[in-house]
C-alpha cells in the first residue's frame, strides 16, 4: 500500500471491537496510517460508512481519499445483523448501557408467541429511534440530552425489516438474524418486540454482519492493533 493508493481511495473492512465507538475506530486507523505513511497530508480524508453503537461489534466500513465519496452509497445499502434480546425486562437505553428495570413475569410466553410477534415486524414499519442515540434533536445529540436528564421526544419514521430468520429461543433470551434498510435501530426493534409481547425486552448483543455486498467474513480488527504494520 502506498500514499498514492490511500489518497486515490481505499476501503478498510473493520471488525469493530466491543465498547469502541465508531469514531474511536476511525481515529485509531487514521493515526496508524499517518504514523506509517509520513507523506500523508494533515487533512487526509477518511470516514466510516455507518455508525455502530459502542455496545455493538462487527462490520465497520472505512473509506479513504477519493473513496470517501462512496460513503453515502454504502450507507444506503441494506444491512444485516445478528442480535440477541432478553425478554421480561427493559433498560432506558434499550441495550446494556443502562441497568435493567421494569422486570415482568414472562412465564406464560411460548415459542409460538415469540414467532408470531417477530412476524409482525417484517415489512415496512414505523419505528421510533432510541433516546440514547446519535441523532440530533434541536441541534444536539439525543444521547447527550438524555444523559443530562433532559426529556427527549423522538419522532417515528419509516423503516423496513426485510427478514428475520435463524431464530433461536432459550428464554429469557431470543436471538435472530435481521436484514433491514438504512436507518433501522435494532435496539428499538428489540424494545418494540418486548412491547408486542407485553413483557418488555432489550438488546443484549448486536453484531453487524453485512452492508450491501460487504461481509464480516472479510473484515478484521488487525488494523486497530498497536503492532500491526501496513507494509508487512
C-alpha positions as a Python dict, from the first residue, in 0.01 Angstrom:
ca = {
    (1, 'X'): (0, 0, 0),
    (2, 'X'): (125, 349, -87),
    (3, 'X'): (35, 709, -7),
    (4, 'X'): (-93, 748, -362),
    (5, 'X'): (-322, 446, -323),
    (6, 'X'): (-459, 577, 7),
    (7, 'X'): (-539, 914, -148),
    (8, 'X'): (-683, 761, -464),
    (9, 'X'): (-910, 561, -238),
    (10, 'X'): (-904, 251, -21),
    (11, 'X'): (-1177, 64, 164),
    (12, 'X'): (-1096, -94, 502),
    (13, 'X'): (-1335, -350, 647),
    (14, 'X'): (-1301, -332, 1025),
    (15, 'X'): (-1443, -576, 1278),
    (16, 'X'): (-1520, -317, 1545),
    (17, 'X'): (-1447, -439, 1898),
    (18, 'X'): (-1693, -416, 2184),
    (19, 'X'): (-1703, -81, 2369),
    (20, 'X'): (-1524, 109, 2094),
    (21, 'X'): (-1714, 395, 1934),
    (22, 'X'): (-1709, 411, 1554),
    (23, 'X'): (-1527, 746, 1589),
    (24, 'X'): (-1254, 585, 1803),
    (25, 'X'): (-1204, 306, 1548),
    (26, 'X'): (-1169, 551, 1258),
    (27, 'X'): (-936, 774, 1460),
    (28, 'X'): (-716, 478, 1555),
    (29, 'X'): (-690, 370, 1192),
    (30, 'X'): (-618, 728, 1082),
    (31, 'X'): (-347, 765, 1347),
    (32, 'X'): (-179, 441, 1240),
    (33, 'X'): (-193, 532, 870),
    (34, 'X'): (-47, 880, 928),
    (35, 'X'): (218, 735, 1159),
    (36, 'X'): (328, 480, 898),
    (37, 'X'): (280, 692, 586),
    (38, 'X'): (453, 1015, 685),
    (39, 'X'): (379, 1183, 349),
    (40, 'X'): (4, 1181, 406),
    (41, 'X'): (-132, 1539, 424),
    (42, 'X'): (-269, 1676, 751),
    (43, 'X'): (-620, 1693, 602),
    (44, 'X'): (-614, 1333, 482),
    (45, 'X'): (-971, 1226, 402),
    (46, 'X'): (-1107, 928, 598),
    (47, 'X'): (-1451, 836, 727),
    (48, 'X'): (-1684, 548, 807),
    (49, 'X'): (-1999, 441, 624),
    (50, 'X'): (-2248, 387, 906),
    (51, 'X'): (-2218, 420, 1283),
    (52, 'X'): (-2208, 119, 1514),
    (53, 'X'): (-2305, 172, 1878),
    (54, 'X'): (-2028, 116, 2136),
    (55, 'X'): (-2208, -195, 2267),
    (56, 'X'): (-2223, -345, 1916),
    (57, 'X'): (-1947, -527, 1730),
    (58, 'X'): (-1894, -619, 1369),
    (59, 'X'): (-1858, -469, 1025),
    (60, 'X'): (-1749, -104, 1009),
    (61, 'X'): (-1655, 17, 662),
    (62, 'X'): (-1391, 291, 646),
    (63, 'X'): (-1312, 479, 324),
    (64, 'X'): (-1005, 690, 248),
    (65, 'X'): (-916, 956, -6),
    (66, 'X'): (-1143, 983, -309),
    (67, 'X'): (-1339, 677, -193),
    (68, 'X'): (-1497, 889, 82),
    (69, 'X'): (-1737, 993, -198),
    (70, 'X'): (-1868, 636, -188),
    (71, 'X'): (-1984, 671, 175),
    (72, 'X'): (-2344, 784, 101),
    (73, 'X'): (-2390, 497, -145),
    (74, 'X'): (-2258, 239, 104),
    (75, 'X'): (-2470, 386, 386),
    (76, 'X'): (-2783, 346, 172),
    (77, 'X'): (-2723, -28, 121),
    (78, 'X'): (-2925, -289, 315),
    (79, 'X'): (-2774, -407, 645),
    (80, 'X'): (-2768, -743, 820),
    (81, 'X'): (-2718, -805, 1192),
    (82, 'X'): (-2712, -1091, 1438),
    (83, 'X'): (-2900, -984, 1750),
    (84, 'X'): (-2979, -1127, 2092),
    (85, 'X'): (-3256, -986, 2310),
    (86, 'X'): (-3368, -1059, 2665),
    (87, 'X'): (-3740, -1057, 2735),
    (88, 'X'): (-3918, -982, 3063),
    (89, 'X'): (-3707, -678, 3147),
    (90, 'X'): (-3616, -339, 2997),
    (91, 'X'): (-3346, -72, 3006),
    (92, 'X'): (-3364, 302, 2937),
    (93, 'X'): (-3110, 273, 2656),
    (94, 'X'): (-3276, -39, 2505),
    (95, 'X'): (-2938, -215, 2536),
    (96, 'X'): (-2679, -299, 2804),
    (97, 'X'): (-2555, 59, 2852),
    (98, 'X'): (-2816, 118, 3125),
    (99, 'X'): (-2919, -117, 3412),
    (100, 'X'): (-3224, -343, 3396),
    (101, 'X'): (-3559, -201, 3505),
    (102, 'X'): (-3928, -294, 3490),
    (103, 'X'): (-3893, -668, 3536),
    (104, 'X'): (-4207, -854, 3423),
    (105, 'X'): (-4314, -1216, 3456),
    (106, 'X'): (-4271, -1388, 3120),
    (107, 'X'): (-4352, -1746, 3226),
    (108, 'X'): (-4663, -1750, 3005),
    (109, 'X'): (-4466, -1662, 2690),
    (110, 'X'): (-4432, -1954, 2446),
    (111, 'X'): (-4214, -2007, 2140),
    (112, 'X'): (-4525, -1964, 1927),
    (113, 'X'): (-4590, -1624, 2092),
    (114, 'X'): (-4238, -1515, 2001),
    (115, 'X'): (-4256, -1633, 1639),
    (116, 'X'): (-4590, -1457, 1592),
    (117, 'X'): (-4454, -1137, 1746),
    (118, 'X'): (-4146, -1139, 1522),
    (119, 'X'): (-4356, -1192, 1209),
    (120, 'X'): (-4541, -867, 1277),
    (121, 'X'): (-4223, -666, 1227),
    (122, 'X'): (-4139, -795, 879),
    (123, 'X'): (-4201, -533, 611),
    (124, 'X'): (-4229, -156, 637),
    (125, 'X'): (-4278, -40, 996),
    (126, 'X'): (-4296, 281, 1196),
    (127, 'X'): (-4001, 292, 1432),
    (128, 'X'): (-3910, 543, 1700),
    (129, 'X'): (-3528, 573, 1744),
    (130, 'X'): (-3386, 528, 2095),
    (131, 'X'): (-3340, 836, 2311),
    (132, 'X'): (-2982, 719, 2365),
    (133, 'X'): (-2880, 765, 2000),
    (134, 'X'): (-2655, 993, 1795),
    (135, 'X'): (-2949, 1159, 1619),
    (136, 'X'): (-2970, 1533, 1665),
    (137, 'X'): (-3262, 1698, 1844),
    (138, 'X'): (-3266, 2079, 1832),
    (139, 'X'): (-2904, 2074, 1720),
    (140, 'X'): (-2779, 1848, 2000),
    (141, 'X'): (-2711, 1474, 2013),
    (142, 'X'): (-3004, 1289, 2165),
    (143, 'X'): (-2777, 1082, 2389),
    (144, 'X'): (-2614, 1396, 2531),
    (145, 'X'): (-2957, 1535, 2621),
    (146, 'X'): (-3071, 1201, 2767),
    (147, 'X'): (-2755, 1157, 2976),
    (148, 'X'): (-2804, 1511, 3110),
    (149, 'X'): (-3152, 1413, 3228),
    (150, 'X'): (-3338, 1617, 2965),
    (151, 'X'): (-3665, 1467, 2843),
    (152, 'X'): (-3637, 1397, 2471),
    (153, 'X'): (-3921, 1319, 2231),
    (154, 'X'): (-3807, 1108, 1934),
    (155, 'X'): (-4016, 1115, 1617),
    (156, 'X'): (-4122, 792, 1448),
    (157, 'X'): (-4001, 719, 1097),
    (158, 'X'): (-4047, 454, 832),
    (159, 'X'): (-3801, 168, 809),
    (160, 'X'): (-3809, -178, 654),
    (161, 'X'): (-3731, -519, 803),
    (162, 'X'): (-3655, -744, 507),
    (163, 'X'): (-3630, -1068, 703),
    (164, 'X'): (-3595, -1220, 1050),
    (165, 'X'): (-3450, -1570, 1042),
    (166, 'X'): (-3215, -1811, 1222),
    (167, 'X'): (-3438, -1763, 1527),
    (168, 'X'): (-3317, -1936, 1844),
    (169, 'X'): (-3518, -1929, 2165),
    (170, 'X'): (-3367, -2005, 2504),
    (171, 'X'): (-3583, -1797, 2736),
    (172, 'X'): (-3537, -1531, 2853),
    (173, 'X'): (-3302, -1493, 2552),
    (174, 'X'): (-3405, -1486, 2187),
    (175, 'X'): (-3156, -1446, 1902),
    (176, 'X'): (-3207, -1395, 1530),
    (177, 'X'): (-3056, -1260, 1208),
    (178, 'X'): (-3222, -945, 1079),
    (179, 'X'): (-3195, -786, 737),
    (180, 'X'): (-3306, -423, 729),
    (181, 'X'): (-3296, -92, 548),
    (182, 'X'): (-3078, 209, 622),
    (183, 'X'): (-3164, 386, 947),
    (184, 'X'): (-3307, 87, 1132),
    (185, 'X'): (-3230, 73, 1504),
    (186, 'X'): (-3206, -285, 1625),
    (187, 'X'): (-3227, -157, 1984),
    (188, 'X'): (-3566, -9, 1902),
    (189, 'X'): (-3668, -333, 1732),
    (190, 'X'): (-3576, -524, 2049),
    (191, 'X'): (-3777, -280, 2261),
    (192, 'X'): (-4077, -296, 2027),
    (193, 'X'): (-4074, -677, 2026),
    (194, 'X'): (-4092, -662, 2405),
    (195, 'X'): (-4387, -423, 2385),
    (196, 'X'): (-4562, -654, 2140),
    (197, 'X'): (-4516, -943, 2385),
    (198, 'X'): (-4629, -711, 2669),
    (199, 'X'): (-4338, -820, 2891),
    (200, 'X'): (-4063, -585, 2773),
    (201, 'X'): (-3727, -667, 2615),
    (202, 'X'): (-3389, -513, 2547),
    (203, 'X'): (-3088, -580, 2324),
    (204, 'X'): (-2812, -781, 2492),
    (205, 'X'): (-2582, -843, 2195),
    (206, 'X'): (-2553, -698, 1845),
    (207, 'X'): (-2314, -780, 1563),
    (208, 'X'): (-2331, -628, 1216),
    (209, 'X'): (-2257, -899, 963),
    (210, 'X'): (-2323, -735, 626),
    (211, 'X'): (-2358, -399, 448),
    (212, 'X'): (-2464, -443, 86),
    (213, 'X'): (-2206, -671, -77),
    (214, 'X'): (-1954, -630, 208),
    (215, 'X'): (-1943, -911, 467),
    (216, 'X'): (-1797, -953, 814),
    (217, 'X'): (-1606, -1256, 683),
    (218, 'X'): (-1374, -1014, 500),
    (219, 'X'): (-1329, -781, 799),
    (220, 'X'): (-1051, -774, 1058),
    (221, 'X'): (-961, -596, 1379),
    (222, 'X'): (-590, -633, 1299),
    (223, 'X'): (-573, -276, 1161),
    (224, 'X'): (-650, -149, 1512),
    (225, 'X'): (-376, -348, 1684),
    (226, 'X'): (-78, -144, 1806),
    (227, 'X'): (178, -375, 1648),
    (228, 'X'): (7, -406, 1307),
    (229, 'X'): (210, -276, 1011),
    (230, 'X'): (54, -195, 674),
    (231, 'X'): (368, -273, 481),
    (232, 'X'): (436, -621, 618),
}
